[in-house]
Short mmCIF file of C-alpha atoms in Angstrom, two decimals:
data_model
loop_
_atom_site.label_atom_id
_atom_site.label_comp_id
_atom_site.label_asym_id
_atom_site.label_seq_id
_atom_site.Cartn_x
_atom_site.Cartn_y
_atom_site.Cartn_z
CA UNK A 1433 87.62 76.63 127.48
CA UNK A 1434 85.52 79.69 127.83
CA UNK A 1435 83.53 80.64 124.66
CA UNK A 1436 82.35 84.52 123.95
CA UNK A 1437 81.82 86.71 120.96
CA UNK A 1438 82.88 89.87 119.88
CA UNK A 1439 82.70 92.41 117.14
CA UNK A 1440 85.44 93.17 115.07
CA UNK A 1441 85.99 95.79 111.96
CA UNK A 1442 86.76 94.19 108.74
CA UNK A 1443 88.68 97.22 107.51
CA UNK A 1444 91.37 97.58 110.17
CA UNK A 1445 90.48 94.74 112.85
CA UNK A 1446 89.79 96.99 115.56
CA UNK A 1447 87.92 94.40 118.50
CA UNK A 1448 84.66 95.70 120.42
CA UNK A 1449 82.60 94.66 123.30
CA UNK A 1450 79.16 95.71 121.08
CA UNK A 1451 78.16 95.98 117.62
CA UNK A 1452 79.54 100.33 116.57
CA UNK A 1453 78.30 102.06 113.86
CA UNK A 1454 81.21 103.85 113.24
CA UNK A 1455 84.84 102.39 114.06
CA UNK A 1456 86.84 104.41 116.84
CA UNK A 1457 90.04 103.31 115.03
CA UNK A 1458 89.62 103.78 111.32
CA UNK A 1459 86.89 105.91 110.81
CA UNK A 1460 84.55 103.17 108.66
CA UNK A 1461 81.03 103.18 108.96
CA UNK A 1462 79.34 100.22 108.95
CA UNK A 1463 82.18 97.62 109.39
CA UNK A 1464 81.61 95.26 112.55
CA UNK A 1465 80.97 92.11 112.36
CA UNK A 1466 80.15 89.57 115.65
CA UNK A 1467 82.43 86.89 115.56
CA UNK A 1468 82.69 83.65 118.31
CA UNK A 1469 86.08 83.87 119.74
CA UNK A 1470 87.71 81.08 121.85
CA UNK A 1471 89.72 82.39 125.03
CA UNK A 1472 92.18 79.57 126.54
CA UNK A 1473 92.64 79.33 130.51
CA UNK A 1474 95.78 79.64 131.87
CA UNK A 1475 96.50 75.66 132.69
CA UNK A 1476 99.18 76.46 135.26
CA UNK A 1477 100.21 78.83 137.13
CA UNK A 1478 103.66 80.88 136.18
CA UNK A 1479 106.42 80.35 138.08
CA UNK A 1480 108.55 83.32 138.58
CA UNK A 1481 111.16 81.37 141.29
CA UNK A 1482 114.16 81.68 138.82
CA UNK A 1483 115.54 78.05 137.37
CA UNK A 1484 119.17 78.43 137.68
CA UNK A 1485 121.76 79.90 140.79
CA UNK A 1486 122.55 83.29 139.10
CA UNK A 1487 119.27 84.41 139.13
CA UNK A 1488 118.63 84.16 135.53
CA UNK A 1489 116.15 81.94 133.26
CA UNK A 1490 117.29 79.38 131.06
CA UNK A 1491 115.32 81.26 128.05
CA UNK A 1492 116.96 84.75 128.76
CA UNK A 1493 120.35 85.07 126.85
CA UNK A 1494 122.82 87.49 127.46
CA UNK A 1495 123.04 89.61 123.57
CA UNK A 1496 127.09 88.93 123.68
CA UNK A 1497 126.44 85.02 123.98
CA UNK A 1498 123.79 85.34 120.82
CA UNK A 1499 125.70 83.75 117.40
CA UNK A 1500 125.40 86.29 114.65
CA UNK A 1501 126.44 84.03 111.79
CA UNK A 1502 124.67 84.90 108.77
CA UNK A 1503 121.88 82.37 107.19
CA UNK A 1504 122.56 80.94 103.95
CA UNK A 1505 119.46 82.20 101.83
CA UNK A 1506 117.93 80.00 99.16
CA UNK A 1507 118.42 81.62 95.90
CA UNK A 1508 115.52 81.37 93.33
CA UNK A 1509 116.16 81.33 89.52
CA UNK A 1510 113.84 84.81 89.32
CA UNK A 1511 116.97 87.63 89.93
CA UNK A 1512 113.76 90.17 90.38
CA UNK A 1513 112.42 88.08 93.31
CA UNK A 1514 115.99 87.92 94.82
CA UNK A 1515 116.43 91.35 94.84
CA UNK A 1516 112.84 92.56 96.09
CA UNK A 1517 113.64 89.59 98.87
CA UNK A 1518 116.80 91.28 100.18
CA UNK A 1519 118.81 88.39 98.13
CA UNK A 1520 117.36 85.40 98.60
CA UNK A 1521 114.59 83.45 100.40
CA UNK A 1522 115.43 83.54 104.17
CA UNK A 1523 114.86 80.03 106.33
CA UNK A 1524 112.35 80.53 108.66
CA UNK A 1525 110.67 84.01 106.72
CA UNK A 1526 106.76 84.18 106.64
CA UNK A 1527 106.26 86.64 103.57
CA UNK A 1528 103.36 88.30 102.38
CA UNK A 1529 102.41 88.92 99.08
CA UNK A 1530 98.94 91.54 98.23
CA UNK A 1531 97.52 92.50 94.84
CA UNK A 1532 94.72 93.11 92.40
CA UNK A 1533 92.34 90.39 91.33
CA UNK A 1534 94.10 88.49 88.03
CA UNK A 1535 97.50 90.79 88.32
CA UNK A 1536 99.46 87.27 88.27
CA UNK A 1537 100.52 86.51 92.11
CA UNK A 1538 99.74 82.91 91.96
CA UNK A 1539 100.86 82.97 88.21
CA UNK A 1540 104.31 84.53 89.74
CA UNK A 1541 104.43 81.95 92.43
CA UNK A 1542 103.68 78.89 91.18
CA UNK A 1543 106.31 79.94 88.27
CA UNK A 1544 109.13 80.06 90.59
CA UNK A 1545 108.19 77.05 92.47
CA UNK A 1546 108.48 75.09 89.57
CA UNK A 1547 111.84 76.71 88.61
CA UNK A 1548 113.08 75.79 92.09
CA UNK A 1549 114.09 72.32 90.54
CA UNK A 1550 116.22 70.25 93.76
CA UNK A 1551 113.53 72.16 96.35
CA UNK A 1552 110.58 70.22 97.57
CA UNK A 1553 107.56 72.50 97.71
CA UNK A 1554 103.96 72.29 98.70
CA UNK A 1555 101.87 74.66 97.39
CA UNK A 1556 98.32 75.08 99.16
CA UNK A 1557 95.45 75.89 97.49
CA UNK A 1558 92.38 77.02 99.06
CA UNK A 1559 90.66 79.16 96.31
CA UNK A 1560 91.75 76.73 92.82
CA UNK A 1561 91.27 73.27 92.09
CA UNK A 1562 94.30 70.64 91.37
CA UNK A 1563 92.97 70.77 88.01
CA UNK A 1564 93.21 74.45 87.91
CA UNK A 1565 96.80 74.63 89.06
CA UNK A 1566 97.84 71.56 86.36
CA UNK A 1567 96.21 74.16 83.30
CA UNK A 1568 98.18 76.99 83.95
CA UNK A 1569 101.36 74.81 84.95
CA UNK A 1570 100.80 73.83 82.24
CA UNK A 1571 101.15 76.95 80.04
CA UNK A 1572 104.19 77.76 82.14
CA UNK A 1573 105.64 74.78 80.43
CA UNK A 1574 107.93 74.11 83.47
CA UNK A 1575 108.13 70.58 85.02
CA UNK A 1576 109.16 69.60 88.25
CA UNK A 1577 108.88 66.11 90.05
CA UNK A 1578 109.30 67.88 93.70
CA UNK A 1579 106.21 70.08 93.49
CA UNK A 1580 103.20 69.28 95.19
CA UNK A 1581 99.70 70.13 95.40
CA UNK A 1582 97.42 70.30 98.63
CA UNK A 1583 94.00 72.04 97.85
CA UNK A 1584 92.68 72.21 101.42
CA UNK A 1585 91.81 75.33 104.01
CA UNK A 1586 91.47 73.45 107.53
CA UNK A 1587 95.22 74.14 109.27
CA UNK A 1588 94.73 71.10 111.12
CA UNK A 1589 94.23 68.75 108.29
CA UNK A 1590 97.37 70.91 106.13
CA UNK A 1591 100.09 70.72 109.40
CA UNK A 1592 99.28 66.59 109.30
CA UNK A 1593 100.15 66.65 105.66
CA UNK A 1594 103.24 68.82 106.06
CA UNK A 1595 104.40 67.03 108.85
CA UNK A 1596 104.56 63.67 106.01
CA UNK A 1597 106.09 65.62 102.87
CA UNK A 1598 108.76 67.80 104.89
CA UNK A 1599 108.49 70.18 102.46
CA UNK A 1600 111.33 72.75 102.02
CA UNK A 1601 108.87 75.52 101.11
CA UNK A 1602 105.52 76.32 101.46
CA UNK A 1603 103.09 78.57 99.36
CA UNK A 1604 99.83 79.30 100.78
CA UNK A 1605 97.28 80.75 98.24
CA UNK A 1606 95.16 82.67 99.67
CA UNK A 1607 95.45 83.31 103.95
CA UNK A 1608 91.97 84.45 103.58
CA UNK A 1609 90.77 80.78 102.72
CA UNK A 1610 92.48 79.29 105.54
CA UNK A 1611 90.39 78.39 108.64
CA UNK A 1612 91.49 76.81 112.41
CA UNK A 1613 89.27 74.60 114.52
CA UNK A 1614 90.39 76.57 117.74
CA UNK A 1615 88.02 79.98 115.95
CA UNK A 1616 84.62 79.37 115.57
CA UNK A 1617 84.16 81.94 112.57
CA UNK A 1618 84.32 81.93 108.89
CA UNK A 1619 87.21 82.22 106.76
CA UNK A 1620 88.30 85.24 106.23
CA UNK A 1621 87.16 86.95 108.88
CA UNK A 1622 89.57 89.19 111.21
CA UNK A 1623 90.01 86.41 114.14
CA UNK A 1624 90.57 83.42 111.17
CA UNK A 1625 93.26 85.03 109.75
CA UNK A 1626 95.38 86.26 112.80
CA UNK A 1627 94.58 82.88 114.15
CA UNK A 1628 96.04 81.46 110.67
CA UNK A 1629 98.56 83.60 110.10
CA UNK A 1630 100.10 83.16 114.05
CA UNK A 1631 99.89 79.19 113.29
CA UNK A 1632 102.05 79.66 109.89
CA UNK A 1633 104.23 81.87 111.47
CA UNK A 1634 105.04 79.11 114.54
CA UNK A 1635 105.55 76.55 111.77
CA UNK A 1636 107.95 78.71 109.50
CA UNK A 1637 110.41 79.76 112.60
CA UNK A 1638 109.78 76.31 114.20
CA UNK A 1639 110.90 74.21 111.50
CA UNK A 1640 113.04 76.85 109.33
CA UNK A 1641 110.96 76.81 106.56
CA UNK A 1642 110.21 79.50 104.27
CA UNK A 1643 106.25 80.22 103.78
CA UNK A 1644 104.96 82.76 101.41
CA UNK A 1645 101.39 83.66 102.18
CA UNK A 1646 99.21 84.88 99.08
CA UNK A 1647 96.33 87.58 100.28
CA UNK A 1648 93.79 89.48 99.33
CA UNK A 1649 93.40 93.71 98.99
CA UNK A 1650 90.83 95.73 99.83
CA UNK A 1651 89.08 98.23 97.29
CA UNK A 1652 91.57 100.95 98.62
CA UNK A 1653 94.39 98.90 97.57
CA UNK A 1654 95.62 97.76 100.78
CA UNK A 1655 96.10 94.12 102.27
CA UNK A 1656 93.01 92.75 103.60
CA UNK A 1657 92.47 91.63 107.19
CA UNK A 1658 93.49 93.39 110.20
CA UNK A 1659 97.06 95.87 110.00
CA UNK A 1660 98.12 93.30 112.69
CA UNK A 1661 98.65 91.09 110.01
CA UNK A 1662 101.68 92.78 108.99
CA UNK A 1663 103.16 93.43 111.78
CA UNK A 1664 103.64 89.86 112.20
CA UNK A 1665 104.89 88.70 108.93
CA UNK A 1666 108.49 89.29 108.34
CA UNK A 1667 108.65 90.77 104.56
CA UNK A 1668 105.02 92.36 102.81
CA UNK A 1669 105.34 92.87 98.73
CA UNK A 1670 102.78 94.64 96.78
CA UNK A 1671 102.68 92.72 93.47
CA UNK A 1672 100.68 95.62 90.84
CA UNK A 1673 100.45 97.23 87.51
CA UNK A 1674 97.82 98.09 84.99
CA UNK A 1675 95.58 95.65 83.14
CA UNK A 1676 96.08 97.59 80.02
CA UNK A 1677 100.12 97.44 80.25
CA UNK A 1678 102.03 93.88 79.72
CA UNK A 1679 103.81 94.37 82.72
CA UNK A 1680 104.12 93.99 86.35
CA UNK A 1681 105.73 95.48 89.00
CA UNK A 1682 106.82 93.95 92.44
CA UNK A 1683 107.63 96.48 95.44
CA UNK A 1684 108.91 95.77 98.87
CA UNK A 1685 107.06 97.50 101.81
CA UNK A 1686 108.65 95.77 104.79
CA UNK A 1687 111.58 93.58 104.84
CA UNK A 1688 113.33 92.66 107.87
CA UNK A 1689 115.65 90.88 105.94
CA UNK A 1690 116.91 93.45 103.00
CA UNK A 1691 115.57 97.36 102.24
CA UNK A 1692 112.23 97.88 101.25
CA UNK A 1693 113.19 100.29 98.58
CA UNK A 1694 114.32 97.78 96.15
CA UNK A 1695 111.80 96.78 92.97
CA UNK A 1696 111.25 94.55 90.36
CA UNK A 1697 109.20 94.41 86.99
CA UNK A 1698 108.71 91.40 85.16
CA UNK A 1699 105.95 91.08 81.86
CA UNK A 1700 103.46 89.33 81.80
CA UNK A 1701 103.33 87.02 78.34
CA UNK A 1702 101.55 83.69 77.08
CA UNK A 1703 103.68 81.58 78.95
CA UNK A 1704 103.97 82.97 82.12
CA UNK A 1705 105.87 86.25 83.84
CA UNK A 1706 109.03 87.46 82.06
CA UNK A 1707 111.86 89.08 83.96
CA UNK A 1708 112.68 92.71 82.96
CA UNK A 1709 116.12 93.12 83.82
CA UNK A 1710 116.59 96.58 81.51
CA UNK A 1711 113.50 98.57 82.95
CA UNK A 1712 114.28 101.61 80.88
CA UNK A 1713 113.73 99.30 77.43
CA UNK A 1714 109.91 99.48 78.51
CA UNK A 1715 109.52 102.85 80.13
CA UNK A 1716 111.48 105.05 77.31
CA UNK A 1717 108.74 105.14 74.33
CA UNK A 1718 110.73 104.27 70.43
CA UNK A 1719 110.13 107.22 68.64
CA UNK A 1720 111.85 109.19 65.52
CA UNK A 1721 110.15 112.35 65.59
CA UNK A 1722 111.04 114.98 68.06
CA UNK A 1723 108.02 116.04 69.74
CA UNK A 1724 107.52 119.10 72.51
CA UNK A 1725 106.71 118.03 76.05
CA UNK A 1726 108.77 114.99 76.54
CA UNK A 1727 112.11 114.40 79.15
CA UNK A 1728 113.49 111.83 79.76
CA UNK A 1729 114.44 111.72 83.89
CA UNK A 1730 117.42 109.33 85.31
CA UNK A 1731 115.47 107.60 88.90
CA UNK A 1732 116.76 105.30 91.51
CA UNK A 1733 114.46 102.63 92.75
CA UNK A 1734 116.53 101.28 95.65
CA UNK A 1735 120.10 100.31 94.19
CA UNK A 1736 118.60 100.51 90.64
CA UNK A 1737 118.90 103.31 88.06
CA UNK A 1738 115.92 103.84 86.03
CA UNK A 1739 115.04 105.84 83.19
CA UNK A 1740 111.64 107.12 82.66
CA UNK A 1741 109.92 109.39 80.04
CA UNK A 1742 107.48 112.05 81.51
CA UNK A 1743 105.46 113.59 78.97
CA UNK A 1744 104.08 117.01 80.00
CA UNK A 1745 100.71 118.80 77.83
CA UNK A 1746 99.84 122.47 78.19
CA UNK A 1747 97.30 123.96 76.61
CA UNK A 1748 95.12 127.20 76.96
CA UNK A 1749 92.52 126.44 79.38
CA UNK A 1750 88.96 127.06 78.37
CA UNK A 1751 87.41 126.50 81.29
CA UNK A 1752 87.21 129.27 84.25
CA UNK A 1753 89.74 127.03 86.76
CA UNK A 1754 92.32 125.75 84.85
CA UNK A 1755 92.72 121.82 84.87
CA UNK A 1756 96.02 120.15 86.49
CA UNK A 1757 95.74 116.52 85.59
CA UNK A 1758 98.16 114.02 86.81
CA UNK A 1759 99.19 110.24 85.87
CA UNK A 1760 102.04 108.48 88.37
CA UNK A 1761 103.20 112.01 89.50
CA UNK A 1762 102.15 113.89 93.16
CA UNK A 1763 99.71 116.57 92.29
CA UNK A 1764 100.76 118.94 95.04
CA UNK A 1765 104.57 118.22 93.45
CA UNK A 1766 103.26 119.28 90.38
CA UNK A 1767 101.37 122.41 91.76
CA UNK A 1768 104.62 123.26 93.72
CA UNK A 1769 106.62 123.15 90.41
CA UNK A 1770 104.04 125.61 88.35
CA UNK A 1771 104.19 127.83 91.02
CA UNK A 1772 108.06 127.87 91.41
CA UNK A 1773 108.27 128.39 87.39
CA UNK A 1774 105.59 130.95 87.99
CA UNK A 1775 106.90 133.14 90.34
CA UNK A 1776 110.59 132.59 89.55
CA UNK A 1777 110.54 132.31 85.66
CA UNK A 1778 107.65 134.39 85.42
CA UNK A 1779 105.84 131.65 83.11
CA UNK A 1780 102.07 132.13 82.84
CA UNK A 1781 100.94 128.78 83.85
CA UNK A 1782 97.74 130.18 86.23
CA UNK A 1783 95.42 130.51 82.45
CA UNK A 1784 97.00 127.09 81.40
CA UNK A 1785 95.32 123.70 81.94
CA UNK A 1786 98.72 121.17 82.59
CA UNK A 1787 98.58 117.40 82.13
CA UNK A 1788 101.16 115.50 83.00
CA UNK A 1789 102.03 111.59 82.34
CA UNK A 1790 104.90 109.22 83.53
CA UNK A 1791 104.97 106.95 80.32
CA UNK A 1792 104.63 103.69 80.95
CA UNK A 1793 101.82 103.50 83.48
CA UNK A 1794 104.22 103.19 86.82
CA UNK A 1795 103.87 105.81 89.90
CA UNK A 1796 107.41 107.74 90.29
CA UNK A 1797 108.28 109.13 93.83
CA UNK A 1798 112.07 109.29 93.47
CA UNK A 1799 112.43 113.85 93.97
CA UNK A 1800 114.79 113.82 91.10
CA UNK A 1801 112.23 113.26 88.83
CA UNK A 1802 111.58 116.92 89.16
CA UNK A 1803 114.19 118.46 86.93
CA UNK A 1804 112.86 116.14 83.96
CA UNK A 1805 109.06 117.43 85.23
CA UNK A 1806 110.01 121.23 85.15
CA UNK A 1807 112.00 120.49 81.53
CA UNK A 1808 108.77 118.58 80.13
CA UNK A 1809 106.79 121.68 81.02
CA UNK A 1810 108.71 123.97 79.62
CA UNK A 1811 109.16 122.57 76.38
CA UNK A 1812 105.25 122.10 75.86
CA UNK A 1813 104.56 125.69 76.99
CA UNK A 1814 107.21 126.67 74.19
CA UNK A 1815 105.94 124.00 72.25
CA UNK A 1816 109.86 123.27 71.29
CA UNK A 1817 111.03 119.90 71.59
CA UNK A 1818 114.40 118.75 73.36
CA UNK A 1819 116.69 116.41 71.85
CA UNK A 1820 115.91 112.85 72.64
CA UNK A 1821 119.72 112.25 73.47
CA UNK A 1822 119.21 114.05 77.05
CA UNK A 1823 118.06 113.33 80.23
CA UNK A 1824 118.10 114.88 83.59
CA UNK A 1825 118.71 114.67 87.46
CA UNK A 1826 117.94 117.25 89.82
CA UNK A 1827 115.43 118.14 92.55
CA UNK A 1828 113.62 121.78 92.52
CA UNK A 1829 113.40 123.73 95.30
CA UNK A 1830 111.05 126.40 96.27
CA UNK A 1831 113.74 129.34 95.52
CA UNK A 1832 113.85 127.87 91.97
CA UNK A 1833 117.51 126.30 92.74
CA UNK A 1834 118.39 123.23 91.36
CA UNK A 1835 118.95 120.80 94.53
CA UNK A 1836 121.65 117.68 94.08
CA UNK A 1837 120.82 114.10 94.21
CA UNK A 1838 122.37 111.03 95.81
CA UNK A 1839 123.83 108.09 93.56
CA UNK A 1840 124.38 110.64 91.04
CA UNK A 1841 127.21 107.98 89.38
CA UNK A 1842 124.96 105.26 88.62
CA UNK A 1843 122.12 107.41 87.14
CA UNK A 1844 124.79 109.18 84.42
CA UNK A 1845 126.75 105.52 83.58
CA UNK A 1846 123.03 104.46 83.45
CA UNK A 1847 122.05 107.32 80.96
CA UNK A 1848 125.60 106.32 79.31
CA UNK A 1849 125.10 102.85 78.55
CA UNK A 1850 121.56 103.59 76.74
CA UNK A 1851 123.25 106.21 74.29
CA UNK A 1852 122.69 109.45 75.83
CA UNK A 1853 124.91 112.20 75.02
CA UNK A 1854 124.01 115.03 77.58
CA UNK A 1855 122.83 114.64 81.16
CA UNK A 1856 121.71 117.98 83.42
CA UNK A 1857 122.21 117.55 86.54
CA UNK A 1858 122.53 119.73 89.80
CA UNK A 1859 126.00 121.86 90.22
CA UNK A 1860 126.04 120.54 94.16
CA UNK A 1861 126.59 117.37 92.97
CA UNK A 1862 130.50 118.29 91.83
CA UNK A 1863 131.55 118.13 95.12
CA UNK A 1864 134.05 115.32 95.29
CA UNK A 1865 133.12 113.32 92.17
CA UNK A 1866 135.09 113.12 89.18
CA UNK A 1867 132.90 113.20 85.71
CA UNK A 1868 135.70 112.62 83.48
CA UNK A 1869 135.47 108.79 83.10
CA UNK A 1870 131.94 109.28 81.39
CA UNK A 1871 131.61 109.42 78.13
CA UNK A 1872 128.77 111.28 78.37
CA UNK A 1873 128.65 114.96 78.77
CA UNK A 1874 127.68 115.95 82.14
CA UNK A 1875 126.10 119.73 82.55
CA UNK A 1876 126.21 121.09 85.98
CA UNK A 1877 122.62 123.76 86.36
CA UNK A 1878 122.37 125.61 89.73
CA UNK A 1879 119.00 127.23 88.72
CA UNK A 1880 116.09 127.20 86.76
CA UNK A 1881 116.89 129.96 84.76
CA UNK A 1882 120.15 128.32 83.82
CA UNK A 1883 118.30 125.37 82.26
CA UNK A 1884 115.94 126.86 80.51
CA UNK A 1885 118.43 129.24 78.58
CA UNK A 1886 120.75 126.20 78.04
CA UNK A 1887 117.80 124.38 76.03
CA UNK A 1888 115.53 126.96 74.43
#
């Protein structure tokens, strides 16, 4: 065993020879830290004489001779976690989960383990005590005589212990506590958690069990520990939201299992995280008077219609630049649509200061957002109000055009089911698709021009 140290960067896990001020790969200054690792000697050499009469190795497979039958997945009670999961928990999947300090991750976890009633689980614990766990179990009010508790962070010491329970699932909260005897560093540095993370990923494919792996972010929101670390996990979810809003939102960003555009929002209450299976019931604000600046826009987050309310303020600006403020919108979007509106409607938007808000507190990147953007504007320039009973669909191009959308049947029998009475929606989108069955009435726009004479 030959024993050497190098330097590694904590931001992005790039590894060096000597200590760098600045890192080659990431552009950090500041960032490398020396670190003892372990390097293991080949015991043997390879042999490449080939082990069977037709030249071929008894671990290479032909593709043809592979069996594609589908894996049954182990369906949680949480329909949110399902769906963000691709449909279930797949045997054998090493997932990992990143968020803010206190959002609720090990709230959200150690909820559905308990829920997971016929399932035996092991959840390990390197950051909270048992006593810890048993409090806020506790407030979950959920009881469940196949869940149990390892608080431990040596590997070697956890794998004897797993290798007793058989456990069916495994929760590991956090990676970044975890440390193996073969690295001689702390926890939580770069090598300690590749080393950990490999050694959970040979378990889960091993034995075909499904391990979710808790972890840490970095003050620029992304997973801590080296980008390697994702590569090798099979699903990564981003668990966030805003401290000042009740709820939470859960969003794929790999998934080698299901698509990674797929979302889900639970609230966070008293006793634990409720499931939000109406999204537009928190993102639509209850009001009775009709105020200027508001539209309400129909969005797709993966296979699920959403309605969200984007609220739109423009006032003379008093300053010498005029102020373009932004809140879960693209500011360059928003620039692009003042300047379309600008030069095609000939609106004076260049002396106004704009600020613009997607109620609710979530980010919206869906491009048919922008018809309900443009709208919003409009109205608050005018300072007349639209009707609270329509919504719209439609991306904006840079000609002023009103571009179509896809799904454009489940965002209107979306806006149909919550009472709507007018949608606006691209006149591309015809093509082929019969509006009749809605109840709802469906306005075709191919410009901006055409909307804005239709509503003020």
């Amino acid at each position: 065993m030959k024993i050497k140290t190098a330097f590694f960067c904590q931001n992005c896990g790039y590894e060096s020879a000597k200590w760098t001020g600045k890192c080659p790969s990431c552009g950090q200054w500041n960032t490398f830290v020396e670190e003892k690792v372990q390097k293991d000697i080949p015991l043997r050499n390879t042999n490449w004489q080939p082990e069977k009469e037709n030249g071929r190795s008894d671990n290479i497979v032909n593709l043809s001779e592979v069996s594609g039958i589908e894996e049954d997945r182990l369906l949680t009670p949480d329909a949110e976690l399902n769906r963000v999961l691709g449909g279930g928990i797949v045997p054998g999947s090493l997932v990992l989960v990143g968020g803010e300090p206190g959002i609720g991750k090990s709230t959200l976890f150690l909820q559905n383990a308990l829920q997971l009633k016929d399932i035996t689980t092991l959840y390990i614990s390197g950051e909270e005590s048992a006593q810890q766990i048993k409090m806020r179990a506790d407030r979950l009010q959920v009881k469940n005589d196949l869940f149990y508790l390892l608080t431990e962070t040596s590997t070697q010491t956890i794998f004897q212990e797993i290798k007793k329970l058989r456990p069916q699932l495994v929760i590991v909260d956090s990676i970044q506590t975890l440390q193996s005897p073969f690295i001689e560093s702390a926890p939580g540095s770069v090598s300690q958690i590749r080393e950990t993370t490999a050694e959970m990923q040979r378990f889960a494919k091993e034995s075909h069990t499904p391990v979710f792996l808790i972890g840490h972010i970095t003050k620029d929101g992304s997973i801590a520990g080296p980008k390697i670390l994702e590569h090798m996990v099979d699903t990564v979810l981003q668990f966030e939201g805003d401290q000042h809003y009740a709820y939470r939102i859960l969003r794929t960003i790999k998934n080698r299992f299901g698509s990674t555009a797929e979302l889900g929002i639970y609230e966070m209450t008293g006793a634990g995280l409720r499931q939000v299976t109406n999204p537009s019931e928190i993102l639509i604000s209850q009001r009775e008077d009709q105020l200027s600046g508001v539209a309400i826009a129909a969005t797709m987050e993966g296979m699920r219609p959403m309605l969200v309310e984007v609220q739109a303020l423009v006032t003379q600006s008093v300053y010498g630049t005029p102020q373009r403020t932004v809140t879960g919108f693209d500011l360059r979007r928003l620039q692009l649509l003042l300047a379309v509106l600008e030069k095609r409607g000939g609106f004076h938007f260049g002396v106004k200061d704009v600020f613009l808000n997607i109620a609710g507190g979530i980010r919206v990147e869906d491009p048919s957002i922008d018809l309900a953007v443009l709208c919003a504007l409009l109205s608050s320039y005018e300072d007349a109000s639209i009707s609270s009973k329509i919504c719209f669909a439609g991306e904006v191009g840079l000609s002023g055009e009103i571009r179509a959308v896809n799904r454009i049947e489940q965002r209107i029998a979306e806006a149909e089911k919550l009472g709507f009475e007018k949608i606006f929606i691209s006149r591309y989108n015809k093509k082929g698709t019969d509006f009749s069955k809605f109840n709802i009435e469906v306005v075709p726009v191919g410009r901006v021009d055409e909307v804005y004479r239709a509503l003020f």
